[in-house]
PDB file of C-alpha atoms in Angstrom:
ATOM      1  CA  MET A 104       5.516  -7.946 -13.575  1.00  0.00           C
ATOM      2  CA  HIS A 105       1.742  -7.518 -13.416  1.00  0.00           C
ATOM      3  CA  ALA A 106       0.281  -4.385 -15.010  1.00  0.00           C
ATOM      4  CA  LEU A 107      -1.356  -2.079 -12.478  1.00  0.00           C
ATOM      5  CA  ASP A 108      -3.905  -0.750 -14.961  1.00  0.00           C
ATOM      6  CA  GLN A 109      -5.326  -4.183 -15.780  1.00  0.00           C
ATOM      7  CA  ASP A 110      -7.245  -6.677 -13.665  1.00  0.00           C
ATOM      8  CA  ASP A 111      -4.935  -9.126 -11.880  1.00  0.00           C
ATOM      9  CA  ASP A 112      -5.980 -12.786 -12.100  1.00  0.00           C
ATOM     10  CA  LEU A 113      -3.950 -13.619  -8.964  1.00  0.00           C
ATOM     11  CA  ALA A 114      -2.867 -16.819 -10.735  1.00  0.00           C
ATOM     12  CA  ASP A 115       0.277 -17.091  -8.608  1.00  0.00           C
ATOM     13  CA  PHE A 116      -1.809 -17.310  -5.428  1.00  0.00           C
ATOM     14  CA  GLU A 117      -3.734 -20.347  -4.208  1.00  0.00           C
ATOM     15  CA  PRO A 118      -7.386 -19.557  -3.418  1.00  0.00           C
ATOM     16  CA  ARG A 119      -8.567 -21.292  -0.263  1.00  0.00           C
ATOM     17  CA  GLU A 120     -12.063 -21.258   1.212  1.00  0.00           C
ATOM     18  CA  ILE A 121     -11.567 -20.931   4.963  1.00  0.00           C
ATOM     19  CA  THR A 122     -14.415 -21.239   7.459  1.00  0.00           C
ATOM     20  CA  ILE A 123     -14.104 -19.716  10.919  1.00  0.00           C
ATOM     21  CA  ASP A 124     -17.079 -19.430  13.294  1.00  0.00           C
ATOM     22  CA  ASP A 125     -19.428 -20.519  10.493  1.00  0.00           C
ATOM     23  CA  VAL A 126     -18.247 -17.714   8.192  1.00  0.00           C
ATOM     24  CA  THR A 127     -16.451 -18.731   4.995  1.00  0.00           C
ATOM     25  CA  ARG A 128     -14.168 -16.360   3.114  1.00  0.00           C
ATOM     26  CA  ARG A 129     -11.773 -16.822   0.241  1.00  0.00           C
ATOM     27  CA  VAL A 130      -8.135 -16.344   1.219  1.00  0.00           C
ATOM     28  CA  TRP A 131      -5.364 -16.001  -1.366  1.00  0.00           C
ATOM     29  CA  VAL A 132      -2.211 -17.781  -0.171  1.00  0.00           C
ATOM     30  CA  ALA A 133       1.302 -17.694  -1.627  1.00  0.00           C
ATOM     31  CA  GLY A 134       4.887 -18.202  -0.548  1.00  0.00           C
ATOM     32  CA  ARG A 135       6.864 -20.037   2.089  1.00  0.00           C
ATOM     33  CA  GLY A 136       8.028 -19.025   5.523  1.00  0.00           C
ATOM     34  CA  PRO A 137       6.308 -17.356   8.485  1.00  0.00           C
ATOM     35  CA  GLY A 138       2.759 -16.177   7.864  1.00  0.00           C
ATOM     36  CA  VAL A 139       1.748 -12.580   7.196  1.00  0.00           C
ATOM     37  CA  ILE A 140      -1.908 -11.522   6.952  1.00  0.00           C
ATOM     38  CA  VAL A 141      -2.282  -8.831   4.266  1.00  0.00           C
ATOM     39  CA  MET A 142      -5.621  -7.040   4.593  1.00  0.00           C
ATOM     40  CA  THR A 143      -6.794  -5.039   1.625  1.00  0.00           C
ATOM     41  CA  GLU A 144      -7.688  -1.387   1.507  1.00  0.00           C
ATOM     42  CA  MET A 145     -10.963  -0.108   0.056  1.00  0.00           C
ATOM     43  CA  PRO A 146     -12.470  -1.000  -2.406  1.00  0.00           C
ATOM     44  CA  GLY A 147     -10.828  -4.450  -2.578  1.00  0.00           C
ATOM     45  CA  ILE A 148      -7.774  -6.467  -3.583  1.00  0.00           C
ATOM     46  CA  SER A 149      -6.505  -4.188  -6.348  1.00  0.00           C
ATOM     47  CA  PRO A 150      -3.445  -4.868  -8.506  1.00  0.00           C
ATOM     48  CA  GLU A 151      -1.499  -2.545  -6.160  1.00  0.00           C
ATOM     49  CA  VAL A 152      -2.555  -4.522  -3.085  1.00  0.00           C
ATOM     50  CA  ALA A 153      -1.605  -7.762  -4.852  1.00  0.00           C
ATOM     51  CA  ARG A 154       1.771  -6.227  -5.760  1.00  0.00           C
ATOM     52  CA  PHE A 155       2.439  -5.485  -2.098  1.00  0.00           C
ATOM     53  CA  ALA A 156       1.448  -9.050  -1.176  1.00  0.00           C
ATOM     54  CA  ARG A 157       3.934 -10.364  -3.731  1.00  0.00           C
ATOM     55  CA  TRP A 158       6.670  -8.209  -2.209  1.00  0.00           C
ATOM     56  CA  VAL A 159       5.888  -9.794   1.164  1.00  0.00           C
ATOM     57  CA  ARG A 160       5.942 -13.262  -0.410  1.00  0.00           C
ATOM     58  CA  ASP A 161       9.224 -12.612  -2.192  1.00  0.00           C
ATOM     59  CA  ALA A 162      10.781 -11.417   1.075  1.00  0.00           C
ATOM     60  CA  GLY A 163      10.423 -14.937   2.493  1.00  0.00           C
ATOM     61  CA  PHE A 164       6.934 -15.091   3.990  1.00  0.00           C
ATOM     62  CA  THR A 165       3.686 -16.932   3.379  1.00  0.00           C
ATOM     63  CA  VAL A 166       1.040 -14.369   2.473  1.00  0.00           C
ATOM     64  CA  TRP A 167      -2.544 -14.909   3.600  1.00  0.00           C
ATOM     65  CA  MET A 168      -4.685 -12.295   1.828  1.00  0.00           C
ATOM     66  CA  PRO A 169      -8.381 -12.560   2.746  1.00  0.00           C
ATOM     67  CA  SER A 170     -11.110 -11.353   0.413  1.00  0.00           C
ATOM     68  CA  LEU A 171     -13.068  -8.923   2.590  1.00  0.00           C
ATOM     69  CA  PHE A 172     -14.944  -6.814   0.028  1.00  0.00           C
ATOM     70  CA  GLY A 173     -14.928  -5.930  -3.667  1.00  0.00           C
ATOM     71  CA  ARG A 174     -13.851  -7.944  -6.711  1.00  0.00           C
ATOM     72  CA  ASP A 175     -10.553  -9.707  -6.143  1.00  0.00           C
ATOM     73  CA  GLY A 176      -7.829  -8.482  -8.488  1.00  0.00           C
ATOM     74  CA  ALA A 177      -9.959  -5.768 -10.100  1.00  0.00           C
ATOM     75  CA  VAL A 178      -8.717  -2.312 -11.031  1.00  0.00           C
ATOM     76  CA  PRO A 179     -10.779  -0.014  -8.758  1.00  0.00           C
ATOM     77  CA  GLU A 180     -13.372   1.678 -10.967  1.00  0.00           C
ATOM     78  CA  ALA A 181     -14.931   4.908  -9.722  1.00  0.00           C
ATOM     79  CA  ASP A 182     -18.628   4.034  -9.512  1.00  0.00           C
ATOM     80  CA  GLU A 183     -18.188   0.381  -8.589  1.00  0.00           C
ATOM     81  CA  GLY A 184     -15.662   1.276  -5.898  1.00  0.00           C
ATOM     82  CA  ALA A 185     -17.971   3.890  -4.418  1.00  0.00           C
ATOM     83  CA  ALA A 186     -20.811   1.364  -4.284  1.00  0.00           C
ATOM     84  CA  ILE A 187     -18.570  -1.199  -2.526  1.00  0.00           C
ATOM     85  CA  PHE A 188     -17.551   1.479  -0.041  1.00  0.00           C
ATOM     86  CA  ARG A 189     -21.177   2.357   0.773  1.00  0.00           C
ATOM     87  CA  ARG A 190     -22.227  -1.288   1.163  1.00  0.00           C
ATOM     88  CA  THR A 191     -19.280  -2.117   3.412  1.00  0.00           C
ATOM     89  CA  CYS A 192     -19.833   0.927   5.605  1.00  0.00           C
ATOM     90  CA  ILE A 193     -23.326  -0.209   6.551  1.00  0.00           C
ATOM     91  CA  ALA A 194     -22.607  -3.941   6.785  1.00  0.00           C
ATOM     92  CA  ALA A 195     -23.068  -5.438  10.244  1.00  0.00           C
ATOM     93  CA  THR A 196     -19.705  -7.202   9.949  1.00  0.00           C
ATOM     94  CA  PHE A 197     -17.858  -3.903   9.506  1.00  0.00           C
ATOM     95  CA  ARG A 198     -18.206  -0.599  11.321  1.00  0.00           C
ATOM     96  CA  ALA A 199     -17.211   2.674   9.719  1.00  0.00           C
ATOM     97  CA  VAL A 200     -18.474   5.106  12.362  1.00  0.00           C
ATOM     98  CA  ALA A 201     -17.679   5.564  16.034  1.00  0.00           C
ATOM     99  CA  THR A 202     -19.998   2.899  17.462  1.00  0.00           C
ATOM    100  CA  GLY A 203     -17.739   1.344  20.052  1.00  0.00           C
ATOM    101  CA  GLY A 204     -15.361  -0.925  18.207  1.00  0.00           C
ATOM    102  CA  PRO A 205     -14.631  -2.979  15.102  1.00  0.00           C
ATOM    103  CA  GLY A 206     -17.134  -5.426  13.708  1.00  0.00           C
ATOM    104  CA  ALA A 207     -17.141  -9.203  13.841  1.00  0.00           C
ATOM    105  CA  VAL A 208     -14.609  -9.398  11.024  1.00  0.00           C
ATOM    106  CA  THR A 209     -11.737  -8.848  13.477  1.00  0.00           C
ATOM    107  CA  ALA A 210     -12.628 -12.012  15.394  1.00  0.00           C
ATOM    108  CA  TRP A 211     -12.580 -13.895  12.081  1.00  0.00           C
ATOM    109  CA  LEU A 212      -9.178 -12.409  11.258  1.00  0.00           C
ATOM    110  CA  ARG A 213      -7.780 -13.474  14.617  1.00  0.00           C
ATOM    111  CA  GLY A 214      -8.916 -16.988  13.775  1.00  0.00           C
ATOM    112  CA  LEU A 215      -7.135 -16.710  10.435  1.00  0.00           C
ATOM    113  CA  ALA A 216      -3.957 -15.680  12.254  1.00  0.00           C
ATOM    114  CA  ARG A 217      -4.166 -18.849  14.362  1.00  0.00           C
ATOM    115  CA  ILE A 218      -4.607 -20.979  11.250  1.00  0.00           C
ATOM    116  CA  ALA A 219      -1.693 -19.257   9.502  1.00  0.00           C
ATOM    117  CA  HIS A 220       0.564 -19.773  12.516  1.00  0.00           C
ATOM    118  CA  GLN A 221      -0.339 -23.466  12.767  1.00  0.00           C
ATOM    119  CA  ALA A 222       0.289 -23.939   9.040  1.00  0.00           C
ATOM    120  CA  CYS A 223       3.506 -21.932   8.744  1.00  0.00           C
ATOM    121  CA  GLY A 224       5.143 -22.402  12.122  1.00  0.00           C
ATOM    122  CA  GLY A 225       7.707 -20.000  13.469  1.00  0.00           C
ATOM    123  CA  PRO A 226       7.310 -17.703  16.460  1.00  0.00           C
ATOM    124  CA  GLY A 227       4.141 -16.049  15.138  1.00  0.00           C
ATOM    125  CA  VAL A 228       2.588 -14.102  12.279  1.00  0.00           C
ATOM    126  CA  GLY A 229       2.574 -10.546  11.001  1.00  0.00           C
ATOM    127  CA  ALA A 230      -0.480  -8.485  10.077  1.00  0.00           C
ATOM    128  CA  ILE A 231      -0.871  -5.362   7.988  1.00  0.00           C
ATOM    129  CA  GLY A 232      -4.097  -3.428   7.572  1.00  0.00           C
ATOM    130  CA  MET A 233      -4.676  -0.581   5.142  1.00  0.00           C
ATOM    131  CA  CYS A 234      -7.213   2.240   5.176  1.00  0.00           C
ATOM    132  CA  PHE A 235     -10.576   0.673   6.117  1.00  0.00           C
ATOM    133  CA  THR A 236      -8.745  -2.344   7.594  1.00  0.00           C
ATOM    134  CA  GLY A 237      -5.886  -0.346   9.094  1.00  0.00           C
ATOM    135  CA  ASN A 238      -6.856  -0.740  12.740  1.00  0.00           C
ATOM    136  CA  TYR A 239      -7.694  -4.418  12.266  1.00  0.00           C
ATOM    137  CA  ALA A 240      -3.997  -5.213  12.628  1.00  0.00           C
ATOM    138  CA  LEU A 241      -4.104  -3.681  16.110  1.00  0.00           C
ATOM    139  CA  SER A 242      -7.272  -5.552  17.109  1.00  0.00           C
ATOM    140  CA  MET A 243      -5.596  -8.758  15.973  1.00  0.00           C
ATOM    141  CA  MET A 244      -3.042  -8.289  18.764  1.00  0.00           C
ATOM    142  CA  LEU A 245      -5.611  -9.908  21.050  1.00  0.00           C
ATOM    143  CA  GLU A 246      -4.506 -13.130  19.323  1.00  0.00           C
ATOM    144  CA  PRO A 247      -1.166 -14.286  20.828  1.00  0.00           C
ATOM    145  CA  ALA A 248       0.082 -15.554  17.452  1.00  0.00           C
ATOM    146  CA  VAL A 249       0.229 -11.988  16.069  1.00  0.00           C
ATOM    147  CA  LEU A 250       3.648 -10.471  16.780  1.00  0.00           C
ATOM    148  CA  ALA A 251       4.172  -7.811  14.104  1.00  0.00           C
ATOM    149  CA  PRO A 252       1.255  -5.393  13.531  1.00  0.00           C
ATOM    150  CA  VAL A 253       1.419  -2.659  10.870  1.00  0.00           C
ATOM    151  CA  LEU A 254      -1.228   0.040  10.478  1.00  0.00           C
ATOM    152  CA  CYS A 255      -1.242   1.830   7.117  1.00  0.00           C
ATOM    153  CA  GLN A 256      -3.406   4.961   7.049  1.00  0.00           C
ATOM    154  CA  PRO A 257      -6.001   3.575   9.541  1.00  0.00           C
ATOM    155  CA  SER A 258      -9.156   5.391   8.468  1.00  0.00           C
ATOM    156  CA  LEU A 259     -11.901   4.347  10.887  1.00  0.00           C
ATOM    157  CA  PRO A 260     -14.015   5.714  12.424  1.00  0.00           C
ATOM    158  CA  LEU A 261     -14.776   7.980   9.476  1.00  0.00           C
ATOM    159  CA  ASP A 262     -16.841  10.430  11.497  1.00  0.00           C
ATOM    160  CA  ALA A 263     -14.320  10.985  14.300  1.00  0.00           C
ATOM    161  CA  PRO A 264     -10.820  11.848  12.984  1.00  0.00           C
ATOM    162  CA  ALA A 265      -9.302  12.015  16.484  1.00  0.00           C
ATOM    163  CA  ALA A 266     -10.766   8.657  17.594  1.00  0.00           C
ATOM    164  CA  ILE A 267      -9.475   5.092  17.451  1.00  0.00           C
ATOM    165  CA  GLU A 268     -11.674   2.243  16.261  1.00  0.00           C
ATOM    166  CA  SER A 269     -10.703  -0.016  19.176  1.00  0.00           C
ATOM    167  CA  PRO A 270     -12.725   0.381  22.391  1.00  0.00           C
ATOM    168  CA  PRO A 271     -10.840   1.414  25.570  1.00  0.00           C
ATOM    169  CA  GLU A 272     -10.748  -2.075  27.073  1.00  0.00           C
ATOM    170  CA  GLU A 273      -9.234  -3.489  23.884  1.00  0.00           C
ATOM    171  CA  LEU A 274      -6.621  -0.743  23.755  1.00  0.00           C
ATOM    172  CA  ALA A 275      -5.724  -1.423  27.392  1.00  0.00           C
ATOM    173  CA  ALA A 276      -5.315  -5.153  26.699  1.00  0.00           C
ATOM    174  CA  VAL A 277      -3.180  -4.480  23.620  1.00  0.00           C
ATOM    175  CA  ARG A 278      -1.029  -1.948  25.484  1.00  0.00           C
ATOM    176  CA  ALA A 279      -0.482  -4.434  28.323  1.00  0.00           C
ATOM    177  CA  ARG A 280       0.606  -7.104  25.862  1.00  0.00           C
ATOM    178  CA  LEU A 281       2.950  -4.747  24.009  1.00  0.00           C
ATOM    179  CA  ASP A 282       4.634  -3.841  27.289  1.00  0.00           C
ATOM    180  CA  ARG A 283       4.723  -7.386  28.598  1.00  0.00           C
ATOM    181  CA  GLU A 284       6.253  -8.865  25.442  1.00  0.00           C
ATOM    182  CA  ASN A 285       8.318  -5.848  24.376  1.00  0.00           C
ATOM    183  CA  LEU A 286       6.437  -5.493  21.086  1.00  0.00           C
ATOM    184  CA  THR A 287       5.808  -2.439  18.920  1.00  0.00           C
ATOM    185  CA  VAL A 288       3.271  -1.232  16.352  1.00  0.00           C
ATOM    186  CA  LEU A 289       4.374   0.404  13.106  1.00  0.00           C
ATOM    187  CA  ALA A 290       2.045   2.964  11.509  1.00  0.00           C
ATOM    188  CA  TYR A 291       2.172   5.045   8.326  1.00  0.00           C
ATOM    189  CA  ARG A 292       0.304   8.017   6.871  1.00  0.00           C
ATOM    190  CA  PHE A 293       0.856  10.957   4.542  1.00  0.00           C
ATOM    191  CA  ALA A 294       1.017  14.386   6.145  1.00  0.00           C
ATOM    192  CA  GLY A 295      -1.889  15.766   4.130  1.00  0.00           C
ATOM    193  CA  ASP A 296      -4.163  12.725   4.298  1.00  0.00           C
ATOM    194  CA  ALA A 297      -7.690  14.055   4.791  1.00  0.00           C
ATOM    195  CA  VAL A 298      -8.992  10.708   6.076  1.00  0.00           C
ATOM    196  CA  CYS A 299      -6.225   9.468   8.379  1.00  0.00           C
ATOM    197  CA  ARG A 300      -5.295  12.760   9.987  1.00  0.00           C
ATOM    198  CA  ALA A 301      -2.603  13.724  12.473  1.00  0.00           C
ATOM    199  CA  GLU A 302      -5.182  13.688  15.287  1.00  0.00           C
ATOM    200  CA  ARG A 303      -5.636   9.945  14.865  1.00  0.00           C
ATOM    201  CA  PHE A 304      -1.936   9.214  15.224  1.00  0.00           C
ATOM    202  CA  ALA A 305      -1.860  11.479  18.281  1.00  0.00           C
ATOM    203  CA  ALA A 306      -4.667   9.385  19.779  1.00  0.00           C
ATOM    204  CA  TYR A 307      -2.722   6.181  19.134  1.00  0.00           C
ATOM    205  CA  GLU A 308       0.338   7.695  20.808  1.00  0.00           C
ATOM    206  CA  ARG A 309      -1.700   8.614  23.892  1.00  0.00           C
ATOM    207  CA  ALA A 310      -3.134   5.098  24.077  1.00  0.00           C
ATOM    208  CA  LEU A 311       0.007   3.070  23.302  1.00  0.00           C
ATOM    209  CA  GLY A 312       2.867   5.348  24.320  1.00  0.00           C
ATOM    210  CA  ASP A 313       6.255   4.631  22.802  1.00  0.00           C
ATOM    211  CA  ARG A 314       5.030   1.184  21.704  1.00  0.00           C
ATOM    212  CA  PHE A 315       3.387   3.056  18.829  1.00  0.00           C
ATOM    213  CA  GLN A 316       5.954   3.983  16.190  1.00  0.00           C
ATOM    214  CA  PRO A 317       4.435   6.441  13.690  1.00  0.00           C
ATOM    215  CA  ARG A 318       5.823   7.404  10.320  1.00  0.00           C
ATOM    216  CA  THR A 319       4.438  10.458   8.504  1.00  0.00           C
ATOM    217  CA  LEU A 320       5.508  10.837   4.887  1.00  0.00           C
ATOM    218  CA  PRO A 321       5.471  14.158   3.006  1.00  0.00           C
ATOM    219  CA  ASP A 322       2.752  14.619   0.432  1.00  0.00           C
ATOM    220  CA  THR A 323       5.425  15.126  -2.204  1.00  0.00           C
ATOM    221  CA  ALA A 324       6.317  11.428  -1.795  1.00  0.00           C
ATOM    222  CA  ALA A 325       2.949  10.288  -3.149  1.00  0.00           C
ATOM    223  CA  ARG A 326       2.371   8.984  -6.655  1.00  0.00           C
ATOM    224  CA  ARG A 327       0.027  11.319  -8.530  1.00  0.00           C
ATOM    225  CA  GLU A 328      -0.061   9.964 -12.078  1.00  0.00           C
ATOM    226  CA  GLY A 329      -1.665   6.791 -13.408  1.00  0.00           C
ATOM    227  CA  LEU A 330      -4.031   6.271 -10.487  1.00  0.00           C
ATOM    228  CA  SER A 331      -7.056   4.017 -10.875  1.00  0.00           C
ATOM    229  CA  PRO A 332     -10.409   5.684 -11.611  1.00  0.00           C
ATOM    230  CA  PHE A 333     -11.578   5.156  -8.008  1.00  0.00           C
ATOM    231  CA  PHE A 334      -8.541   6.860  -6.506  1.00  0.00           C
ATOM    232  CA  ALA A 335      -8.489   9.595  -9.133  1.00  0.00           C
ATOM    233  CA  ARG A 336     -12.099  10.564  -8.403  1.00  0.00           C
ATOM    234  CA  HIS A 337     -12.667   9.728  -4.751  1.00  0.00           C
ATOM    235  CA  VAL A 338      -9.283  10.058  -2.994  1.00  0.00           C
ATOM    236  CA  PRO A 339      -8.174  13.670  -3.492  1.00  0.00           C
ATOM    237  CA  THR A 340      -5.263  13.645  -1.024  1.00  0.00           C
ATOM    238  CA  PRO A 341      -2.260  11.302  -0.638  1.00  0.00           C
ATOM    239  CA  HIS A 342      -3.458   8.254   1.270  1.00  0.00           C
ATOM    240  CA  SER A 343      -2.256   4.746   0.365  1.00  0.00           C
ATOM    241  CA  VAL A 344       1.376   4.560   1.443  1.00  0.00           C
ATOM    242  CA  VAL A 345       2.367   1.097   0.148  1.00  0.00           C
ATOM    243  CA  THR A 346      -0.179   0.614  -2.635  1.00  0.00           C
ATOM    244  CA  ALA A 347      -1.885   3.183  -4.873  1.00  0.00           C
ATOM    245  CA  HIS A 348       0.288   6.157  -3.921  1.00  0.00           C
ATOM    246  CA  LEU A 349       3.590   4.265  -3.701  1.00  0.00           C
ATOM    247  CA  ILE A 350       6.290   5.340  -6.162  1.00  0.00           C
ATOM    248  CA  ASP A 351       8.222   2.241  -7.162  1.00  0.00           C
ATOM    249  CA  GLU A 352      11.579   3.931  -7.675  1.00  0.00           C
ATOM    250  CA  ALA A 353      14.829   3.757  -5.730  1.00  0.00           C
ATOM    251  CA  GLY A 354      15.193   6.524  -3.169  1.00  0.00           C
ATOM    252  CA  GLN A 355      11.463   7.157  -2.821  1.00  0.00           C
ATOM    253  CA  PRO A 356      10.089   7.476   0.751  1.00  0.00           C
ATOM    254  CA  THR A 357       7.199   5.124  -0.009  1.00  0.00           C
ATOM    255  CA  LEU A 358       9.577   2.414  -1.172  1.00  0.00           C
ATOM    256  CA  ALA A 359      11.635   2.956   1.975  1.00  0.00           C
ATOM    257  CA  ALA A 360       8.423   2.487   3.997  1.00  0.00           C
ATOM    258  CA  ARG A 361       7.792  -0.808   2.219  1.00  0.00           C
ATOM    259  CA  ASP A 362      11.321  -1.967   2.989  1.00  0.00           C
ATOM    260  CA  GLU A 363      10.975  -0.972   6.647  1.00  0.00           C
ATOM    261  CA  ILE A 364       7.776  -3.018   6.907  1.00  0.00           C
ATOM    262  CA  LEU A 365       9.443  -6.070   5.368  1.00  0.00           C
ATOM    263  CA  ALA A 366      12.388  -5.689   7.747  1.00  0.00           C
ATOM    264  CA  PHE A 367       9.957  -5.392  10.671  1.00  0.00           C
ATOM    265  CA  PHE A 368       8.333  -8.680   9.700  1.00  0.00           C
ATOM    266  CA  ALA A 369      11.733 -10.336   9.307  1.00  0.00           C
ATOM    267  CA  ASP A 370      12.912  -9.110  12.707  1.00  0.00           C
ATOM    268  CA  ARG A 371       9.791 -10.214  14.585  1.00  0.00           C
ATOM    269  CA  LEU A 372       9.067 -13.464  12.764  1.00  0.00           C
ATOM    270  CA  ALA A 373      12.534 -14.932  12.220  1.00  0.00           C
TER     271      ALA A 373
END
């Protein structure tokens, strides 16, 4: 068991430098079985994000966890995390406001999904995005290898709570694929989340119909004690369903959400 209040050295993952379209990123890989892309929430691969990746690994999958921002394995500190957030918001690769669609990082992630599928075999790969990367899992559905997308508290665009980060043509292509291949999208949020609000899930439902399967957890299900300095200072409402605000105890709704996600991957990727 890795302590959540200490930096995680990720020693049980293999770091790989992967270049796609002339962009090289470190990807932490662990496990055996079908591939699952685990995309970190802001401000980086925290001990809680790594814990979730290990749960995916231990459920019989190969985790591919790309380093997208922040210090890998670090406990999210308040000031450092805020600085990472500001830098990422204005980076050309990422887009945090309603400017017409996700940045170039989603194309890179689709390439990673192809690599993971080629390496791991099976019918395809899963993808889970969280917070800043939440909608990336949906954009990755433009890659045929991605069969099991999960959106945890998708938070972009920050300035338009009722909008979806994907442009209309992308949503139409994803919806057509979901219908054609009888696929679904799982999505999670807390009822009182001030960033990923009910209006955003309503927008996804309008765009994707019954292919979008939302789950809204009560605020009482969120962990409140022992949060990292970043979450304690900058995230005042319940937000991170399977990481920072998850309560790792039997019978807890957040743990049930984790188990549903793992079962979703098993069903789609077996």
